[in-house]
Amino acid sequence: MRLLTHNMLSSNIKGVTNGFPLLIEVEKVVEKQVDFNEDFLRNMFAKIEWKALVEASRTMGYTELPENSESSMLNSDEFLRKFHHALLELHLEEGALVCPETGRKFPVNKGIPNMLLHEDEV
Amino acid sequence: MLSRTAQIRLMSSHPEVYDPCDDSFALVDALLADRANLVEHHPSICMEVGCGSGYVITSLVLMLGEDSTGCHFIATDINPHAVGVTRKTMEAHGCHAELVTTDIASGLEMRLAGSVDVMVVNPPYVPTPEYEVGQFGIASAWAGGENGRSVIDKILPVADKLLSDKGWLYLVTLTANNPSEICLQMRKKGYASRIVLQRSTEEESLHIIKFWRDLDTQLEPPIPTITPNGSSGGNGFLGGGRNY
C-alpha cells in the first residue's frame, strides 16, 4: 500500500466522525522504485492532505518531507523527488491501519488493506 | 508488439474467485475500442470496483501503456481472495494497482470524492434470490438479487460521488438489468450515456454502457429502448452536447 492510498482512506465505521487520517502500525515497509512523473505529482498535490502524508511517512521511517507545503514548492526538483518518494515508493507491506477515533484496526497484509466491517459496524 | 490486454496464461486463479469470462472480455474489448479516447482523456485516477481475477484492471493499465505512469490505479473487491488473485495477476504482468479489500468503495468515499476520472465496473448482475447477495466468496461475483440490480443500484450513487467533473464510468449490464432504466436513473443525476458495446453470448445479452457528466443531458430526447434480443432502438446515444 502506497502512502497515496493511505491518504485516500478513512475509517468507515458507522458513527465515526473523525476517521481521518488512519494511524499506521508498521510491521514491514518495502521500497519500490516508481517512474517519476512530474505532471502526475502536480495533479496529485492539490488532492493530498499534506499533514497526514508527513505523519505517515515519518511513521514509515522517512523524515525528509517539510512540515508545511505550498504550491510554489512544486517548482523545486528536490521537493518533487521527496514528494514522489513519500507518496509512491514507500509501501506498507505488513501492518495495520488504526481508526483514530475507536482504535479499531484494519489489517494490511501483502500490501493490501482490508476495510471490511463487521455487521455491528456497518 | 506489447500486448494491450492481460494474458490468460499469466492470470492467477483461486477456487473462490471468478475467472475472466465473456463479460470480462466484453468490458476489455469496449475499453480497447475506446482506447484512443482514454489516452486523450489523461486520467489521473482510474478505479475498478469489483476487480475479481484482475483481468480488467490489468488490461486497463497495459492499454494505457506509457501514459499509465501519469495515473494512479485503484481496484477494490469485497472478496479478499479476489484481491489476492488480482495482486498476483498484476505482478505476473509487471504492472501495479493499489488494491483494497472493501465493499464497493467503503473507506475511500470521503477522500476520493470527485477525483476518479475513469471508473470501470463489471458488477454482479445475475438475477438471484436476494439472500444470495453480498455473501463472501465467489457468489459475490455474480449474485445480483432482484433483476440483478441490488448491487448495481448501490454502486451507481457511489460512482456519482467519486467521479470527477470529467469522470467516465464503464458499466457491464445484462438485458435483465433493464439498462435503459439505469441510463434514465443516471440521466437524472446529470449523466449522458452511450452503449459502447453489445454482445450476445449463448447465455446472455451484454451491454457495456459508458456514462459521462453532461449538463445538457436533461434537454435531450427520450432514451432509446432496449429490447430483449439485445438490439437498441435509435442510435444508442443518450447524449447531450458532447459525445464520447
Short mmCIF file of C-alpha atoms in Angstrom, two decimals:
data_model
loop_
_atom_site.label_atom_id
_atom_site.label_comp_id
_atom_site.label_asym_id
_atom_site.label_seq_id
_atom_site.Cartn_x
_atom_site.Cartn_y
_atom_site.Cartn_z
CA MET A 1 0.00 0.00 0.00
CA ARG A 2 1.38 3.35 -1.09
CA LEU A 3 1.02 6.39 1.14
CA LEU A 4 -1.09 7.93 -1.61
CA THR A 5 -3.66 5.25 -0.87
CA HIS A 6 -3.30 5.84 2.87
CA ASN A 7 -4.05 9.50 2.17
CA MET A 8 -7.30 8.47 0.44
CA LEU A 9 -8.54 6.09 3.14
CA SER A 10 -10.58 6.94 6.21
CA SER A 11 -12.36 4.94 8.86
CA ASN A 12 -15.72 3.74 7.52
CA ILE A 13 -17.18 2.56 10.82
CA LYS A 14 -20.73 3.70 11.47
CA GLY A 15 -20.91 6.73 13.77
CA VAL A 16 -17.25 7.68 13.44
CA THR A 17 -16.93 11.40 12.66
CA ASN A 18 -13.15 11.90 12.70
CA GLY A 19 -11.95 8.89 10.76
CA PHE A 20 -9.01 10.59 9.01
CA PRO A 21 -6.14 10.07 8.89
CA LEU A 22 -5.82 6.46 9.90
CA LEU A 23 -2.82 5.78 12.14
CA ILE A 24 -0.26 3.35 10.79
CA GLU A 25 1.16 0.37 12.66
CA VAL A 26 4.25 -0.76 10.84
CA GLU A 27 5.45 -4.34 10.72
CA LYS A 28 7.18 -4.23 7.36
CA VAL A 29 7.90 -1.42 4.91
CA VAL A 30 9.23 -2.07 1.41
CA GLU A 31 10.54 0.46 -1.08
CA LYS A 32 9.66 0.01 -4.73
CA GLN A 33 11.01 2.22 -7.46
CA VAL A 34 8.32 4.03 -9.44
CA ASP A 35 8.78 6.06 -12.65
CA PHE A 36 8.97 9.76 -11.88
CA ASN A 37 6.18 11.77 -13.46
CA GLU A 38 6.14 15.47 -12.69
CA ASP A 39 2.68 16.16 -14.14
CA PHE A 40 1.18 13.42 -12.02
CA LEU A 41 2.74 14.87 -8.86
CA ARG A 42 1.41 18.33 -9.70
CA ASN A 43 -2.06 16.87 -10.27
CA MET A 44 -1.98 14.96 -7.01
CA PHE A 45 -0.56 17.77 -4.88
CA ALA A 46 -3.91 19.54 -4.65
CA LYS A 47 -5.68 16.34 -3.56
CA ILE A 48 -3.23 15.41 -0.81
CA GLU A 49 -3.71 16.20 2.87
CA TRP A 50 -0.14 17.26 3.49
CA LYS A 51 -0.02 16.85 7.26
CA ALA A 52 -1.31 13.28 7.00
CA LEU A 53 1.35 12.47 4.40
CA VAL A 54 4.14 13.93 6.55
CA GLU A 55 3.00 11.99 9.62
CA ALA A 56 2.55 8.76 7.68
CA SER A 57 5.97 8.99 6.02
CA ARG A 58 7.61 9.60 9.40
CA THR A 59 5.90 6.54 10.80
CA MET A 60 7.38 4.63 7.87
CA GLY A 61 10.86 5.96 8.70
CA TYR A 62 11.12 8.73 6.08
CA THR A 63 11.71 12.18 7.59
CA GLU A 64 12.66 14.29 4.57
CA LEU A 65 9.30 15.94 3.86
CA PRO A 66 8.93 19.55 5.00
CA GLU A 67 6.40 20.19 7.76
CA ASN A 68 4.38 22.53 5.58
CA SER A 69 3.97 22.79 1.86
CA GLU A 70 2.70 25.27 -0.70
CA SER A 71 2.24 25.01 -4.41
CA SER A 72 5.30 27.18 -5.16
CA MET A 73 7.41 24.27 -3.88
CA LEU A 74 6.37 22.30 -6.96
CA ASN A 75 8.99 24.34 -8.86
CA SER A 76 11.72 22.64 -6.88
CA ASP A 77 13.01 19.39 -8.32
CA GLU A 78 14.34 18.39 -4.91
CA PHE A 79 10.90 18.83 -3.36
CA LEU A 80 9.23 16.87 -6.17
CA ARG A 81 11.67 13.96 -5.70
CA LYS A 82 10.92 13.78 -1.99
CA PHE A 83 7.18 14.08 -2.58
CA HIS A 84 7.40 11.32 -5.22
CA HIS A 85 9.31 9.03 -2.88
CA ALA A 86 6.94 9.51 0.06
CA LEU A 87 3.77 9.30 -2.00
CA LEU A 88 4.56 6.36 -4.29
CA GLU A 89 7.68 4.44 -3.33
CA LEU A 90 7.16 3.69 0.36
CA HIS A 91 4.85 0.70 0.72
CA LEU A 92 3.30 -0.61 3.87
CA GLU A 93 3.64 -4.33 3.20
CA GLU A 94 2.55 -5.69 6.59
CA GLY A 95 0.92 -3.90 9.49
CA ALA A 96 -2.37 -2.21 10.26
CA LEU A 97 -4.36 0.98 9.83
CA VAL A 98 -5.95 2.18 13.04
CA CYS A 99 -9.16 4.20 13.32
CA PRO A 100 -8.14 7.41 15.17
CA GLU A 101 -11.48 7.56 16.99
CA THR A 102 -12.21 3.97 18.01
CA GLY A 103 -8.80 2.28 17.84
CA ARG A 104 -10.24 -0.41 15.55
CA LYS A 105 -7.51 -1.99 13.49
CA PHE A 106 -7.75 -2.67 9.78
CA PRO A 107 -5.10 -5.23 8.87
CA VAL A 108 -2.70 -4.74 5.98
CA ASN A 109 -1.33 -7.99 4.57
CA LYS A 110 0.84 -8.35 1.49
CA GLY A 111 0.32 -4.65 0.91
CA ILE A 112 -3.48 -4.87 0.85
CA PRO A 113 -5.60 -3.06 3.46
CA ASN A 114 -8.75 -4.86 4.49
CA MET A 115 -11.51 -2.32 5.18
CA LEU A 116 -14.33 -4.86 5.52
CA LEU A 117 -16.54 -4.16 8.52
CA HIS A 118 -18.25 -6.48 10.96
CA GLU A 119 -22.04 -6.48 10.90
CA ASP A 120 -22.32 -4.29 14.00
CA GLU A 121 -20.01 -1.65 12.47
CA VAL A 122 -21.95 -1.03 9.27
CA MET B 1 4.29 -5.65 -30.12
CA LEU B 2 3.46 -5.44 -26.46
CA SER B 3 0.13 -6.90 -25.52
CA ARG B 4 -2.53 -4.34 -24.78
CA THR B 5 -4.58 -6.67 -22.61
CA ALA B 6 -3.90 -9.09 -19.78
CA GLN B 7 -2.84 -12.55 -20.95
CA ILE B 8 -4.77 -15.59 -19.87
CA ARG B 9 -1.59 -17.63 -19.36
CA LEU B 10 -0.42 -15.07 -16.80
CA MET B 11 -3.71 -14.96 -14.90
CA SER B 12 -3.75 -16.23 -11.36
CA SER B 13 -6.79 -18.13 -10.07
CA HIS B 14 -8.47 -19.41 -6.91
CA PRO B 15 -11.50 -21.68 -6.37
CA GLU B 16 -13.34 -18.78 -4.69
CA VAL B 17 -12.60 -16.27 -7.46
CA TYR B 18 -14.45 -15.76 -10.74
CA ASP B 19 -12.20 -16.44 -13.75
CA PRO B 20 -12.34 -13.99 -16.65
CA CYS B 21 -15.29 -14.83 -18.86
CA ASP B 22 -17.40 -13.36 -21.68
CA ASP B 23 -18.44 -10.35 -19.60
CA SER B 24 -14.83 -9.53 -18.66
CA PHE B 25 -13.74 -9.86 -22.30
CA ALA B 26 -16.62 -7.67 -23.46
CA LEU B 27 -15.65 -4.92 -21.00
CA VAL B 28 -11.99 -5.05 -22.02
CA ASP B 29 -12.96 -5.02 -25.71
CA ALA B 30 -15.12 -1.95 -25.07
CA LEU B 31 -12.19 -0.23 -23.31
CA LEU B 32 -9.84 -1.18 -26.16
CA ALA B 33 -12.27 0.22 -28.71
CA ASP B 34 -12.30 3.45 -26.71
CA ARG B 35 -8.56 3.40 -26.06
CA ALA B 36 -7.69 6.48 -28.12
CA ASN B 37 -10.25 8.50 -26.16
CA LEU B 38 -8.93 7.11 -22.86
CA VAL B 39 -5.36 8.15 -23.71
CA GLU B 40 -6.60 11.58 -24.77
CA HIS B 41 -8.58 11.84 -21.53
CA HIS B 42 -5.35 11.86 -19.42
CA PRO B 43 -6.92 10.30 -16.34
CA SER B 44 -5.10 10.93 -13.03
CA ILE B 45 -7.06 8.31 -11.11
CA CYS B 46 -8.60 5.15 -12.58
CA MET B 47 -10.59 2.79 -10.41
CA GLU B 48 -12.17 -0.63 -10.77
CA VAL B 49 -14.91 -1.71 -8.38
CA GLY B 50 -15.07 -5.50 -8.13
CA CYS B 51 -11.75 -6.48 -9.69
CA GLY B 52 -12.20 -10.27 -9.35
CA SER B 53 -9.25 -12.01 -11.01
CA GLY B 54 -7.72 -8.69 -12.09
CA TYR B 55 -8.19 -9.20 -15.84
CA VAL B 56 -9.87 -5.83 -16.44
CA ILE B 57 -7.70 -3.55 -14.27
CA THR B 58 -4.52 -5.20 -15.57
CA SER B 59 -5.72 -4.71 -19.15
CA LEU B 60 -6.56 -1.07 -18.44
CA VAL B 61 -3.05 -0.41 -17.10
CA LEU B 62 -1.49 -2.18 -20.10
CA MET B 63 -3.60 -0.46 -22.72
CA LEU B 64 -2.75 2.99 -21.35
CA GLY B 65 0.89 1.97 -21.82
CA GLU B 66 3.38 4.77 -21.30
CA ASP B 67 0.57 7.11 -20.34
CA SER B 68 -0.14 4.93 -17.32
CA THR B 69 2.80 6.45 -15.39
CA GLY B 70 0.73 9.60 -15.03
CA CYS B 71 -2.13 7.71 -13.49
CA HIS B 72 -2.95 6.14 -10.14
CA PHE B 73 -4.89 2.86 -10.41
CA ILE B 74 -7.06 1.59 -7.57
CA ALA B 75 -9.04 -1.66 -7.51
CA THR B 76 -11.41 -2.99 -4.87
CA ASP B 77 -13.25 -6.23 -4.25
CA ILE B 78 -15.36 -7.45 -1.34
CA ASN B 79 -13.78 -10.90 -1.70
CA PRO B 80 -10.30 -10.99 -0.09
CA HIS B 81 -9.34 -13.99 -2.27
CA ALA B 82 -10.15 -11.96 -5.39
CA VAL B 83 -7.94 -9.08 -4.28
CA GLY B 84 -5.14 -11.58 -3.63
CA VAL B 85 -5.56 -13.08 -7.11
CA THR B 86 -5.56 -9.60 -8.66
CA ARG B 87 -2.29 -8.84 -6.87
CA LYS B 88 -0.66 -11.96 -8.36
CA THR B 89 -2.11 -11.30 -11.83
CA MET B 90 -0.75 -7.77 -11.81
CA GLU B 91 2.67 -8.90 -10.61
CA ALA B 92 2.80 -11.50 -13.39
CA HIS B 93 2.20 -8.72 -15.91
CA GLY B 94 4.73 -6.42 -14.28
CA CYS B 95 2.22 -3.70 -13.51
CA HIS B 96 0.78 -2.13 -10.40
CA ALA B 97 -2.54 -1.01 -8.98
CA GLU B 98 -3.33 -0.16 -5.41
CA LEU B 99 -5.67 -2.78 -4.00
CA VAL B 100 -8.19 -2.50 -1.19
CA THR B 101 -10.44 -5.23 0.18
CA THR B 102 -13.71 -3.43 0.77
CA ASP B 103 -17.41 -3.26 -0.05
CA ILE B 104 -17.63 -1.14 -3.25
CA ALA B 105 -15.56 1.89 -2.14
CA SER B 106 -16.19 1.94 1.59
CA GLY B 107 -13.35 3.80 3.34
CA LEU B 108 -12.41 5.62 0.11
CA GLU B 109 -15.59 7.60 -0.46
CA MET B 110 -14.76 10.64 1.64
CA ARG B 111 -11.28 11.37 0.31
CA LEU B 112 -11.74 10.15 -3.25
CA ALA B 113 -14.97 12.09 -3.82
CA GLY B 114 -14.86 13.98 -7.12
CA SER B 115 -11.43 12.58 -8.03
CA VAL B 116 -11.94 9.47 -10.17
CA ASP B 117 -11.51 10.16 -13.88
CA VAL B 118 -12.23 6.64 -15.12
CA MET B 119 -14.25 4.00 -13.29
CA VAL B 120 -14.84 0.50 -14.64
CA VAL B 121 -17.39 -1.85 -13.13
CA ASN B 122 -18.34 -5.40 -14.03
CA PRO B 123 -20.89 -5.84 -11.26
CA PRO B 124 -22.64 -8.95 -10.01
CA TYR B 125 -25.58 -8.64 -12.41
CA VAL B 126 -27.17 -12.10 -12.44
CA PRO B 127 -30.75 -12.14 -11.13
CA THR B 128 -30.76 -14.29 -7.98
CA PRO B 129 -32.74 -14.56 -4.76
CA GLU B 130 -32.00 -11.54 -2.56
CA TYR B 131 -30.44 -13.62 0.23
CA GLU B 132 -27.56 -14.62 -2.08
CA VAL B 133 -26.40 -11.01 -2.42
CA GLY B 134 -23.39 -9.71 -0.50
CA GLN B 135 -22.15 -13.10 0.63
CA PHE B 136 -18.44 -13.61 0.82
CA GLY B 137 -16.66 -15.84 -1.63
CA ILE B 138 -17.31 -16.43 -5.29
CA ALA B 139 -21.08 -15.82 -5.14
CA SER B 140 -20.30 -12.13 -4.62
CA ALA B 141 -19.04 -12.13 -8.22
CA TRP B 142 -22.44 -12.77 -9.72
CA ALA B 143 -25.33 -12.66 -7.21
CA GLY B 144 -27.30 -9.54 -8.15
CA GLY B 145 -30.63 -10.03 -6.39
CA GLU B 146 -33.91 -8.99 -7.99
CA ASN B 147 -33.40 -8.26 -11.71
CA GLY B 148 -29.69 -8.41 -10.92
CA ARG B 149 -29.94 -4.81 -9.75
CA SER B 150 -29.26 -4.93 -5.99
CA VAL B 151 -25.53 -4.26 -6.17
CA ILE B 152 -25.69 -2.10 -9.31
CA ASP B 153 -28.14 0.20 -7.54
CA LYS B 154 -25.71 0.52 -4.63
CA ILE B 155 -22.76 1.21 -6.91
CA LEU B 156 -24.37 3.98 -9.02
CA PRO B 157 -24.64 6.60 -6.23
CA VAL B 158 -21.09 5.79 -5.13
CA ALA B 159 -19.86 6.23 -8.71
CA ASP B 160 -21.69 9.56 -8.88
CA LYS B 161 -19.93 10.67 -5.71
CA LEU B 162 -16.45 9.53 -6.75
CA LEU B 163 -16.37 10.60 -10.39
CA SER B 164 -14.60 13.86 -11.19
CA ASP B 165 -16.18 16.53 -13.37
CA LYS B 166 -14.62 14.87 -16.38
CA GLY B 167 -15.20 11.36 -14.98
CA TRP B 168 -16.26 8.43 -17.14
CA LEU B 169 -17.96 5.26 -15.96
CA TYR B 170 -17.98 1.99 -17.93
CA LEU B 171 -20.60 -0.44 -16.64
CA VAL B 172 -21.41 -4.01 -17.70
CA THR B 173 -25.12 -4.79 -17.72
CA LEU B 174 -27.44 -7.54 -18.84
CA THR B 175 -30.75 -7.06 -20.62
CA ALA B 176 -32.47 -8.39 -17.48
CA ASN B 177 -30.97 -5.46 -15.52
CA ASN B 178 -33.07 -3.05 -17.60
CA PRO B 179 -30.19 -0.94 -18.93
CA SER B 180 -32.46 1.81 -20.25
CA GLU B 181 -33.83 2.34 -16.78
CA ILE B 182 -30.27 2.54 -15.45
CA CYS B 183 -29.50 5.17 -18.08
CA LEU B 184 -32.60 7.11 -17.13
CA GLN B 185 -31.65 6.99 -13.45
CA MET B 186 -28.17 8.28 -14.26
CA ARG B 187 -29.62 10.92 -16.52
CA LYS B 188 -31.49 12.37 -13.58
CA LYS B 189 -28.09 12.76 -11.91
CA GLY B 190 -26.84 14.63 -14.99
CA TYR B 191 -25.12 11.89 -16.94
CA ALA B 192 -25.25 11.27 -20.65
CA SER B 193 -24.69 7.69 -21.75
CA ARG B 194 -23.91 5.54 -24.73
CA ILE B 195 -23.90 1.83 -25.32
CA VAL B 196 -20.31 1.28 -26.38
CA LEU B 197 -20.57 -2.46 -26.94
CA GLN B 198 -23.30 -5.05 -27.26
CA ARG B 199 -22.64 -8.74 -27.32
CA SER B 200 -24.94 -11.72 -27.22
CA THR B 201 -23.43 -14.91 -25.91
CA GLU B 202 -25.08 -18.30 -25.61
CA GLU B 203 -26.31 -17.41 -22.16
CA GLU B 204 -26.78 -13.69 -22.01
CA SER B 205 -27.03 -10.40 -23.83
CA LEU B 206 -24.45 -7.94 -22.54
CA HIS B 207 -24.40 -4.16 -22.86
CA ILE B 208 -21.38 -2.10 -21.90
CA ILE B 209 -22.58 1.41 -21.13
CA LYS B 210 -20.38 4.47 -20.86
CA PHE B 211 -21.57 7.39 -18.72
CA TRP B 212 -20.20 10.92 -18.52
CA ARG B 213 -21.40 14.11 -16.85
CA ASP B 214 -23.25 16.39 -19.18
CA LEU B 215 -25.14 19.47 -18.09
CA ASP B 216 -27.28 19.45 -21.23
CA THR B 217 -28.39 15.88 -20.79
CA GLN B 218 -31.83 16.60 -19.43
CA LEU B 219 -32.71 18.56 -22.57
CA GLU B 220 -32.22 15.57 -24.82
CA PRO B 221 -34.92 13.42 -26.45
CA PRO B 222 -36.17 10.23 -24.78
CA ILE B 223 -33.72 7.45 -24.21
CA PRO B 224 -33.56 4.55 -26.64
CA THR B 225 -35.42 1.42 -25.72
CA ILE B 226 -33.51 -1.78 -25.41
CA THR B 227 -35.37 -4.86 -26.50
CA PRO B 228 -34.87 -8.31 -25.01
CA ASN B 229 -32.98 -9.56 -28.08
CA GLY B 230 -30.30 -7.02 -27.32
CA SER B 231 -30.81 -4.54 -30.13
CA SER B 232 -31.22 -0.95 -29.17
CA GLY B 233 -33.63 1.44 -30.73
CA GLY B 234 -32.37 4.75 -32.02
CA ASN B 235 -28.64 5.13 -32.28
CA GLY B 236 -27.91 4.14 -28.70
CA PHE B 237 -26.90 7.67 -27.75
CA LEU B 238 -28.18 9.31 -24.63
CA GLY B 239 -26.03 12.29 -25.06
CA GLY B 240 -26.03 15.98 -24.70
CA GLY B 241 -23.69 18.38 -26.41
CA ARG B 242 -20.55 16.30 -26.20
CA ASN B 243 -20.35 12.74 -27.19
CA TYR B 244 -17.81 10.20 -26.05
#
